[in-house]
mmCIF file of C-alpha atoms in Angstrom:
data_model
loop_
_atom_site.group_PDB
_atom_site.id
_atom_site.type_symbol
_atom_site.label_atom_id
_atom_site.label_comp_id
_atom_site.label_asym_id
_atom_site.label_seq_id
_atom_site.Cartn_x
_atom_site.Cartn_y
_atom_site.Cartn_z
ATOM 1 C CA UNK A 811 0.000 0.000 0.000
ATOM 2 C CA UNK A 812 1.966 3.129 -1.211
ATOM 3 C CA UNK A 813 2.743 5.478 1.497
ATOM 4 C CA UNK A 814 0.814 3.731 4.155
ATOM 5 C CA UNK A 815 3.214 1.997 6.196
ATOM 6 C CA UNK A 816 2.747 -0.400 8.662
ATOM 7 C CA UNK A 817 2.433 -4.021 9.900
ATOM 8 C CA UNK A 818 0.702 -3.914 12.993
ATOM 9 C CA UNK A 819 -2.642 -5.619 12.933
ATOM 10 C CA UNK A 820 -4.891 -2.380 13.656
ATOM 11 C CA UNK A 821 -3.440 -1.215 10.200
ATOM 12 C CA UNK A 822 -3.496 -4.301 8.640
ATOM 13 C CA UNK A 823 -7.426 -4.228 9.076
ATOM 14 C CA UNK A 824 -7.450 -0.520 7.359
ATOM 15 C CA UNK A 825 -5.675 -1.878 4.475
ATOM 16 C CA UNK A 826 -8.157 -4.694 4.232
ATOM 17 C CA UNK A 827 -11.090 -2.271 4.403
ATOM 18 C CA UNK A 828 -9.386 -0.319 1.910
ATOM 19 C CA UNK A 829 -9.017 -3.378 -0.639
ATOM 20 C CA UNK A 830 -12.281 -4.629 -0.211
ATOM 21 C CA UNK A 831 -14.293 -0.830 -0.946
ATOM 22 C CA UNK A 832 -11.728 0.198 -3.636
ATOM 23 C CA UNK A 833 -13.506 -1.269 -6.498
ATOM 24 C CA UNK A 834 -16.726 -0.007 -5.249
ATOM 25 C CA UNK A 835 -18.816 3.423 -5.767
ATOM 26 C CA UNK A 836 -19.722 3.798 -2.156
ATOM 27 C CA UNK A 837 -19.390 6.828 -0.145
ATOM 28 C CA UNK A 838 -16.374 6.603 2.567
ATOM 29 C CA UNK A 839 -15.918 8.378 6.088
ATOM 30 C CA UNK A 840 -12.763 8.310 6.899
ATOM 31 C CA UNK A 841 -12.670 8.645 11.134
ATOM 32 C CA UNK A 842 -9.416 9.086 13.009
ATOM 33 C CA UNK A 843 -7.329 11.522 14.764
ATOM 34 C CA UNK A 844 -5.486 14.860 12.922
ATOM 35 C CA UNK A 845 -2.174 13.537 12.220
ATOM 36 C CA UNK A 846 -3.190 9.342 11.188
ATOM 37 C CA UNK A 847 -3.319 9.442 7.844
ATOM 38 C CA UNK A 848 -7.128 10.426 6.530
ATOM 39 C CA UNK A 849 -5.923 11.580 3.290
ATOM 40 C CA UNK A 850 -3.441 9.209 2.246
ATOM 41 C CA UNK A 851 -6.227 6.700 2.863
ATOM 42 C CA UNK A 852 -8.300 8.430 0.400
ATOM 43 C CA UNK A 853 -6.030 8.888 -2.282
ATOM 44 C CA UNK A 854 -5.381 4.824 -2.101
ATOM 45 C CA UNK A 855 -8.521 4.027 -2.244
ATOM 46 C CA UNK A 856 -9.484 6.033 -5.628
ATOM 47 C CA UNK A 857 -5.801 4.819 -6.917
ATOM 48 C CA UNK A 858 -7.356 1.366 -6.521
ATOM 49 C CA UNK A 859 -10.501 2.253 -8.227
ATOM 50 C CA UNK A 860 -11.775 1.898 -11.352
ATOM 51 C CA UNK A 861 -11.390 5.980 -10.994
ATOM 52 C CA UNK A 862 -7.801 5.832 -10.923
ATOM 53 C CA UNK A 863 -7.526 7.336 -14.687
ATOM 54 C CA UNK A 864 -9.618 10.411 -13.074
ATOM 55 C CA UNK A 865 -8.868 13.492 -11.111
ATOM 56 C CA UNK A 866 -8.167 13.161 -7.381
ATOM 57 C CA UNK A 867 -9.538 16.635 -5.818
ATOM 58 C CA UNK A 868 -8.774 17.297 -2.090
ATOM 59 C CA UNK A 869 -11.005 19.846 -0.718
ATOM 60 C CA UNK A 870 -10.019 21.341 3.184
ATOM 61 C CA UNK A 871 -13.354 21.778 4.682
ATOM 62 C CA UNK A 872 -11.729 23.493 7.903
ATOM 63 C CA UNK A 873 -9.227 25.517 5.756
ATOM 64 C CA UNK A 874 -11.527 27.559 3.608
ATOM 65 C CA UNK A 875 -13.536 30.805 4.746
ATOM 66 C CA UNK A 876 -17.094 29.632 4.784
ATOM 67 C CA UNK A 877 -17.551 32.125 2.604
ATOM 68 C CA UNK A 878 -14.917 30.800 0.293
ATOM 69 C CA UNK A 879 -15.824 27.255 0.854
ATOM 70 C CA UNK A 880 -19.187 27.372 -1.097
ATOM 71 C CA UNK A 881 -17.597 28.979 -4.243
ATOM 72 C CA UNK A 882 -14.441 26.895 -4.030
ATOM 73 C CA UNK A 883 -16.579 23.425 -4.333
ATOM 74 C CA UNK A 884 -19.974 24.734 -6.766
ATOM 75 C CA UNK A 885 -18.206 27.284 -8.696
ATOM 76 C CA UNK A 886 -19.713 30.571 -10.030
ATOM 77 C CA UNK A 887 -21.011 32.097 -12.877
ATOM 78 C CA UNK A 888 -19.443 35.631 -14.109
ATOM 79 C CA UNK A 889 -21.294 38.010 -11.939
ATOM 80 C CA UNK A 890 -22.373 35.975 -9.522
ATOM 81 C CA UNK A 891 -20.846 38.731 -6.717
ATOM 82 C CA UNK A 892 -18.269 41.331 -6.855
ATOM 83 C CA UNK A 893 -15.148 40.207 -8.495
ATOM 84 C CA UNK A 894 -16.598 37.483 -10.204
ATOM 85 C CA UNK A 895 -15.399 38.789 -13.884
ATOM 86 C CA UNK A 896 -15.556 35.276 -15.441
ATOM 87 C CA UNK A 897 -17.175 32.156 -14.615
ATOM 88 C CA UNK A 898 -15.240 29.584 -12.847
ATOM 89 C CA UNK A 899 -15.912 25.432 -12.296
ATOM 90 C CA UNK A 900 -16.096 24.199 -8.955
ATOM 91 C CA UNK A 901 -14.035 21.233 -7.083
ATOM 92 C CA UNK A 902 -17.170 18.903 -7.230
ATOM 93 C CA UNK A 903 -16.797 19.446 -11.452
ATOM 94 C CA UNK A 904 -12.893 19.464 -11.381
ATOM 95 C CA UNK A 905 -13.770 15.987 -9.858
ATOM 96 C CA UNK A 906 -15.318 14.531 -13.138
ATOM 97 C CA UNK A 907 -14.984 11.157 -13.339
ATOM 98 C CA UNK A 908 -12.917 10.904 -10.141
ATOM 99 C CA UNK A 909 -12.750 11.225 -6.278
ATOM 100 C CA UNK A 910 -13.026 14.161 -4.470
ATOM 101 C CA UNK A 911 -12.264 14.164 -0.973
ATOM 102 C CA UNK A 912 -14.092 16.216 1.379
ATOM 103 C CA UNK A 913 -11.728 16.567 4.797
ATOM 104 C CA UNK A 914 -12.581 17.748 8.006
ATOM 105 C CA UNK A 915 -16.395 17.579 6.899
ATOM 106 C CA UNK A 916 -17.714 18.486 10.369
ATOM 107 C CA UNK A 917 -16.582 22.054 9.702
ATOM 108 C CA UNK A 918 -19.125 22.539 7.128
ATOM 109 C CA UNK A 919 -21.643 25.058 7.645
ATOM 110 C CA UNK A 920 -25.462 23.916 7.543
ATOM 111 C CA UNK A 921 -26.445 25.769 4.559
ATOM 112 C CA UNK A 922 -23.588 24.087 2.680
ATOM 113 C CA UNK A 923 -24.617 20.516 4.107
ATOM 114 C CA UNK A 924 -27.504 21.313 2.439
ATOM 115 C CA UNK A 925 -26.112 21.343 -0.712
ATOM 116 C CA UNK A 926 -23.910 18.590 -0.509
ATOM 117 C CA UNK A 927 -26.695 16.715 1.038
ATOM 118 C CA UNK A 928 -28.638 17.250 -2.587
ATOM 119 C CA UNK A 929 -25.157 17.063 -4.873
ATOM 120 C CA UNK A 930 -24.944 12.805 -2.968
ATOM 121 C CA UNK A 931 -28.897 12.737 -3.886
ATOM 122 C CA UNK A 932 -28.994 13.954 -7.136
ATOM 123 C CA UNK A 933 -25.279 13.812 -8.509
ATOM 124 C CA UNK A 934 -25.620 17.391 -9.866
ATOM 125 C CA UNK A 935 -24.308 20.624 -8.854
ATOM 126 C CA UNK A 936 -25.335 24.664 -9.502
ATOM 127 C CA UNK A 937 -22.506 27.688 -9.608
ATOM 128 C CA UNK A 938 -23.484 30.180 -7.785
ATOM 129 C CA UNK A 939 -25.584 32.989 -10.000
ATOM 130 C CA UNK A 940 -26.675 30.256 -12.335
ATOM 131 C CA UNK A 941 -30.191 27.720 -11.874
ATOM 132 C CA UNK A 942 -28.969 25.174 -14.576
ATOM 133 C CA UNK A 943 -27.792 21.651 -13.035
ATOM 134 C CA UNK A 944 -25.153 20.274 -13.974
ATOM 135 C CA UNK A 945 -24.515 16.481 -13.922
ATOM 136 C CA UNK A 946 -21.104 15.220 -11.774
ATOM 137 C CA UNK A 947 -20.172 11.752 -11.954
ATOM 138 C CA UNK A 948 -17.850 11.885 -8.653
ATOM 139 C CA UNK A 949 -17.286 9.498 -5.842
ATOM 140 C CA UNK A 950 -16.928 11.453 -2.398
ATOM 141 C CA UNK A 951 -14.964 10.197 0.269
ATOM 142 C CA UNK A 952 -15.366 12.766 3.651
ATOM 143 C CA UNK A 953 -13.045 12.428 6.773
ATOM 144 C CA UNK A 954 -13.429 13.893 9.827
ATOM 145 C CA UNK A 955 -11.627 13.845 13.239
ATOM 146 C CA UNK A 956 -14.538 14.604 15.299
ATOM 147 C CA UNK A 957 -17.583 12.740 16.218
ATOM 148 C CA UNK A 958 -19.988 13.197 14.148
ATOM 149 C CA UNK A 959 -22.784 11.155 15.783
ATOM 150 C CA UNK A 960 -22.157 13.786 18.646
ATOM 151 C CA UNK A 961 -22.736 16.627 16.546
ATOM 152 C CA UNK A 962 -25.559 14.955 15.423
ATOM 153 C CA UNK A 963 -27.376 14.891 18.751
ATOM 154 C CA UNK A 964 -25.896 18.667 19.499
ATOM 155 C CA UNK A 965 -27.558 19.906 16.383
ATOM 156 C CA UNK A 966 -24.278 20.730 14.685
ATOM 157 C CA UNK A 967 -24.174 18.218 11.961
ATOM 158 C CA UNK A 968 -27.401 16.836 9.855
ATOM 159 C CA UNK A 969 -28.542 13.328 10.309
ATOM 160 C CA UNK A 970 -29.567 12.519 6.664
ATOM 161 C CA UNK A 971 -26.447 13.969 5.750
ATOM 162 C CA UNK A 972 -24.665 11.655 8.262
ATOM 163 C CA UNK A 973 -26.052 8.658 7.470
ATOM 164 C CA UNK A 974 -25.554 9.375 3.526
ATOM 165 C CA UNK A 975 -21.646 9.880 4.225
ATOM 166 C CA UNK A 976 -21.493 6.983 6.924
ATOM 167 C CA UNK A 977 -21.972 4.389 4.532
ATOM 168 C CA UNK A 978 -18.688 2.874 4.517
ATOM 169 C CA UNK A 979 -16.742 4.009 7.748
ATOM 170 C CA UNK A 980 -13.493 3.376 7.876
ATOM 171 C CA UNK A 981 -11.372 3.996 11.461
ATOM 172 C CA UNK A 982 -7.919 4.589 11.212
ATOM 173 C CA UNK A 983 -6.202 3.812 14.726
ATOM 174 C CA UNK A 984 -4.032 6.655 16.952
ATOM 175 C CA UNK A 985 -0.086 6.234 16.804
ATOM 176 C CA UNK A 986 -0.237 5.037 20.401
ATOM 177 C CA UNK A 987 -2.528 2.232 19.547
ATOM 178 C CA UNK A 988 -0.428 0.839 16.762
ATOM 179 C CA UNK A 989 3.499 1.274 18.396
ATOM 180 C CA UNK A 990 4.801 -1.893 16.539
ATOM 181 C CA UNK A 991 4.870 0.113 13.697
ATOM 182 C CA UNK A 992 6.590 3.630 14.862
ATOM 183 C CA UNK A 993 10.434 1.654 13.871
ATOM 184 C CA UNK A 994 9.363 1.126 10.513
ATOM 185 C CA UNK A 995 7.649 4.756 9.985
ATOM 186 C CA UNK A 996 10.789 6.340 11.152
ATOM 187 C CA UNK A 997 12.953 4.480 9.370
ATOM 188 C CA UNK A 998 10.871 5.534 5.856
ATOM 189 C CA UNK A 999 11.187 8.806 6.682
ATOM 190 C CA UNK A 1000 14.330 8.885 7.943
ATOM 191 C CA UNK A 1001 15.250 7.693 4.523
ATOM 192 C CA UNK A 1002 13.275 10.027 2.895
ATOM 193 C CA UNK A 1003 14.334 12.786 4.103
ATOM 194 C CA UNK A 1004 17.867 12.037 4.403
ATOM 195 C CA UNK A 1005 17.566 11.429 0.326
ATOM 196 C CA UNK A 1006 15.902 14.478 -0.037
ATOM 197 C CA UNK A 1007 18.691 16.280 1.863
ATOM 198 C CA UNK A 1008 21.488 14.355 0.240
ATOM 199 C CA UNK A 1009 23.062 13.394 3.110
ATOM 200 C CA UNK A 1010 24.324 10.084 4.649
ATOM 201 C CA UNK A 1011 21.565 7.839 6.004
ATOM 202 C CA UNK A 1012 20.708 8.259 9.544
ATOM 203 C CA UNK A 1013 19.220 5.642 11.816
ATOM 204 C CA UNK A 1014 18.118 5.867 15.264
ATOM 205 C CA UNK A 1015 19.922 4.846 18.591
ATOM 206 C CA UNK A 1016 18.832 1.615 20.796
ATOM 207 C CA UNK A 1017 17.869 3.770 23.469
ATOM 208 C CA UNK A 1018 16.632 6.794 21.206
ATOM 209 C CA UNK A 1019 14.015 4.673 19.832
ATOM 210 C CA UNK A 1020 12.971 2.834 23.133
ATOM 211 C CA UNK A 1021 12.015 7.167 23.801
ATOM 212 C CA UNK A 1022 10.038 7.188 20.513
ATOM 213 C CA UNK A 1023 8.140 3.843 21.503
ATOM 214 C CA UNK A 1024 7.390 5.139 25.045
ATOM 215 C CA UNK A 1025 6.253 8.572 23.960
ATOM 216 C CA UNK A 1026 2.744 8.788 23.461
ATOM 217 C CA UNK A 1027 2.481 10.617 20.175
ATOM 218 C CA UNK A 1028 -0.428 13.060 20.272
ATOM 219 C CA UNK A 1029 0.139 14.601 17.234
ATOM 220 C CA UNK A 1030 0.190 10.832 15.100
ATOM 221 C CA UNK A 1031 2.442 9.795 12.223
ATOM 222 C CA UNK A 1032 2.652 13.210 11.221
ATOM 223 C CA UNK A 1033 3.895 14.575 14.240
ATOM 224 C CA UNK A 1034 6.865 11.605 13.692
ATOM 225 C CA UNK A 1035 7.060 12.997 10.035
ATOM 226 C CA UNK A 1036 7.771 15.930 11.323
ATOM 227 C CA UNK A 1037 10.317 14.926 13.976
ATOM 228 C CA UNK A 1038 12.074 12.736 11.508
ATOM 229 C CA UNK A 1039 12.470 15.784 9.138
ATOM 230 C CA UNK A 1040 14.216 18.016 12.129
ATOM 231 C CA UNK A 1041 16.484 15.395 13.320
ATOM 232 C CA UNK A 1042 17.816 14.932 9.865
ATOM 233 C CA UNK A 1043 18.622 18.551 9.269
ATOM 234 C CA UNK A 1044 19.826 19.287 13.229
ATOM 235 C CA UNK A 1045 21.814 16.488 13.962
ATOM 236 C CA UNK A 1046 25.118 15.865 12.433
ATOM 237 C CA UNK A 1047 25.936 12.384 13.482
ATOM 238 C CA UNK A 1048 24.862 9.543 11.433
ATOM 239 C CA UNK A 1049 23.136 7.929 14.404
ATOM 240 C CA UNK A 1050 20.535 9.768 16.103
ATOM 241 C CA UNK A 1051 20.839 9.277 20.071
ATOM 242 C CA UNK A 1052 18.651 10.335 23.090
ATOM 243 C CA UNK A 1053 19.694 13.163 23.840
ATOM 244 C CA UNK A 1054 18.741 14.534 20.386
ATOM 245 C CA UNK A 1055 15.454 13.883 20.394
ATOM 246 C CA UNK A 1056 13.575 16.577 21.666
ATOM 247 C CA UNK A 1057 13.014 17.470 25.998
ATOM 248 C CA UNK A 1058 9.058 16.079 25.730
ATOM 249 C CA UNK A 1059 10.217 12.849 24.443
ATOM 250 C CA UNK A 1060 13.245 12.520 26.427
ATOM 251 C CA UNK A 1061 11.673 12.823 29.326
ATOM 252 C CA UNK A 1062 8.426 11.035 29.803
ATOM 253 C CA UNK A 1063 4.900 11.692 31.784
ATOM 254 C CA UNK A 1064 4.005 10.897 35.199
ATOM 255 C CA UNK A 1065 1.196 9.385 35.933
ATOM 256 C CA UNK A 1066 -0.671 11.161 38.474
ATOM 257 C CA UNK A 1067 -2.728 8.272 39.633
ATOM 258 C CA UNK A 1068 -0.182 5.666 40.257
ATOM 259 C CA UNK A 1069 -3.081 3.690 41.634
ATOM 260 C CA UNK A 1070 -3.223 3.590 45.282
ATOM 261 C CA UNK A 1071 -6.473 2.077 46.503
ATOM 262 C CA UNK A 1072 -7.742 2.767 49.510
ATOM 263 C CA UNK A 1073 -10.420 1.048 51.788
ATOM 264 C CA UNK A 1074 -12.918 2.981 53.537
ATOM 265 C CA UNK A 1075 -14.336 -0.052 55.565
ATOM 266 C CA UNK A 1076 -12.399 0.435 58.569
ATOM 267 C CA UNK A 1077 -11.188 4.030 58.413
ATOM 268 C CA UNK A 1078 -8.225 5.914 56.512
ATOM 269 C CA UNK A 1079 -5.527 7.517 57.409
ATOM 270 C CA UNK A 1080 -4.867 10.463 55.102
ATOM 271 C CA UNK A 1081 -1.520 11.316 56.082
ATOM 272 C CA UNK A 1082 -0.621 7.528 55.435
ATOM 273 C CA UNK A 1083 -2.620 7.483 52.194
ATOM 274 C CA UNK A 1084 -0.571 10.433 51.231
ATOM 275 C CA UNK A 1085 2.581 9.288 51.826
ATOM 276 C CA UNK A 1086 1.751 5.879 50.029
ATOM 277 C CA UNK A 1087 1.005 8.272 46.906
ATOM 278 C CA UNK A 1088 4.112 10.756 47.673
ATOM 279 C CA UNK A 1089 6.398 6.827 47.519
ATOM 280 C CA UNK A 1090 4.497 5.911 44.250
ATOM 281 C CA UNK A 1091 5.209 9.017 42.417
ATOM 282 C CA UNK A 1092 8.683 8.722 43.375
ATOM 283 C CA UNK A 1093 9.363 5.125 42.501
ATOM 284 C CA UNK A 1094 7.796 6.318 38.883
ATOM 285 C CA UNK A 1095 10.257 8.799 38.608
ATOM 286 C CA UNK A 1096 13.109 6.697 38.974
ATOM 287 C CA UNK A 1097 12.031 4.265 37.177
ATOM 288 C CA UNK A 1098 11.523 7.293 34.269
ATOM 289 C CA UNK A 1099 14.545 8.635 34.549
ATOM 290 C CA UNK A 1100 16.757 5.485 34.379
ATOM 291 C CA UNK A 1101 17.840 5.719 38.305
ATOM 292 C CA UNK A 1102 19.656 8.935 37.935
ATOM 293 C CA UNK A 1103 17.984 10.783 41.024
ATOM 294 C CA UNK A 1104 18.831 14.639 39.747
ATOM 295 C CA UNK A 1105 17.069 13.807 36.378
ATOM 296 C CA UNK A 1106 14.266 12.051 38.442
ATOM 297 C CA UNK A 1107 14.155 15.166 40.905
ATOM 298 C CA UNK A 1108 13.064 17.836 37.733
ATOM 299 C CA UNK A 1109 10.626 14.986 36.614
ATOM 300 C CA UNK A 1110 9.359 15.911 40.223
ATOM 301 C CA UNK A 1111 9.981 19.253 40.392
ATOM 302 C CA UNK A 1112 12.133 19.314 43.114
ATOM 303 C CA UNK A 1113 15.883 19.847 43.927
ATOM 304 C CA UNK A 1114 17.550 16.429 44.155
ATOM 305 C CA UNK A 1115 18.557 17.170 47.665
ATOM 306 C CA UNK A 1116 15.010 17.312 48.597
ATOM 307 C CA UNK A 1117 14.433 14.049 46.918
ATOM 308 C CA UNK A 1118 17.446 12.078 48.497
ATOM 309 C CA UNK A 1119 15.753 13.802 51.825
ATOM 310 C CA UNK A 1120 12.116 11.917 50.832
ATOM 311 C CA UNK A 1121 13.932 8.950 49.660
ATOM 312 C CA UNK A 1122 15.839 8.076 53.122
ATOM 313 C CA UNK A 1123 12.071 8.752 54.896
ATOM 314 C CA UNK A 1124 10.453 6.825 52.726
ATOM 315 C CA UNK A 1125 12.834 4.345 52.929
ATOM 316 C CA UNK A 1126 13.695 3.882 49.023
ATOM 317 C CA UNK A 1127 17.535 4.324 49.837
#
């Protein structure tokens, strides 16, 4: 699958999705995270479709004034508005005889779900300043990182229109839920963009990439993108170690409920329970930071004289 990397089996089940609904006409909503991939699922399924030959049109939902947007997808006749000195075709006609993918759909006003409601009815579109339909032969594929059925229920997004889109969801999986395949990811674009560069190949550390697969990746594979593209430029050493990776990787989260449990059957007593949860934050902080108590004192917050001070009370020493 071009571009879509991975082996784990949460993407292996996208990729089989993707196979099987390729040779169809159906609509697609793409659901998943910023950063997973929505678009590069989209352009593989119309490359696998008997639209391939066609035009893939993207279309930012969330990128475009709404009072771009409208133009940007019907088109307009000359005179529509002010400025309009010719007449222009719109995305959904650009699209003729291919795909045309309709991101971050839940940022589409209501008056323009409307429309798109009637272009997945009827196939046809009308430019703005002009009555006369005109017939699109288009497949849509929309993606979205919210919840739409949400919006439904708040009113924000229209139920017909939903269920028109929904017919074919497919749910591409968080970074975090699919860590098997971060190695491979950053070795692509490692590669990449060390070719793109011109510049020896990189790889990662051991211990640089046991940071990568313990980090917890809000931003997805494109946050990695990105990271892969810095440390190729910044560091100069053909092997990327820890301590260039960036401070929020290098040093990872604490949780703050380390899971004490406490029972309330026969009393409590707080300043116990507290110093039970003052012991487990510790112990996570060494255990974070490798051993090294000054590095596990700024996890904490504290000077590492304070810490060696908890430590002998606690009785960790």
């Amino acid at each position: 699958m071009q571009e879509i990397i991975g082996k784990s089996p949460a993407i292996q089940k996208v990729f089989q999705l993707i196979k099987k609904v390729a040779p169809t006409e159906s609509t697609v909503l793409i659901l998943g995270e910023s950063g997973t991939g929505k678009e590069l699922v989209a352009r593989a399924i119309h490359n696998q479709s008997r639209r391939r030959e066609g035009p893939f049109i993207p279309v930012n939902c969330g990128a475009i004034p709404e009072e771009l947007l409208e133009s940007e997808l019907f088109g307009y006749e000359k005179g529509a508005f002010t400025g309009a000195s010719r007449s222009k075709p719109g995305r959904f006609e650009l699209a003729q005889g291919g795909t045309i993918f309709l991101d971050e759909i839940a940022e589409m006003s209501p008056k323009l779900q409307v429309k798109l409601l009637r272009v997945l009815q009827e196939k046809t579109v009308e430019r703005l300043g002009s009555e006369r339909p005109i017939t699109v032969d288009i497949r849509i594929i929309a993606a979205t990182n919210r919840d739409l059925e949400k919006e439904v229920a708040e009113g924000r997004f229209r139920e017909d229109l939903y269920f028109r889109l929904n017919v074919i969801p497919i749910k591409l999986p968080p970074l975090r839920e699919r860590k098997e395949d971060i190695p491979l990811l950053a070795e692509h674009f490692l590669a990449r963009f060390c070719e793109r560069e011109e510049v020896p190949r990189k790889r990662l550390s051991e211990k640089a990439l046991k940071r990568l697969m313990e980090y917890h990746w809000p931003g997805n594979v494109r946050e990695l993108e990105n990271l892969m593209e810095r440390l190729v430029i910044l560091t100069e050493r053909e092997v990327i170690e820890e301590e260039d990776l960036p401070e929020h990787i290098r040093v990872p989260r604490i949780s703050t409920n380390p899971g004490v449990k406490v029972s309330f059957k026969e009393g409590v007593s707080l300043p116990q329970a507290l110093r039970e949860f003052e012991r487990s934050l510790i112990l996570q902080a060494l255990e974070a930071s490798g051993g090294v108590k000054s590095r596990a004192a700024r996890l904490l917050g504290i000077k590492r004289t304070t810490l060696i001070e908890k430590m002998k009370r606690l009785g960790l020493e």
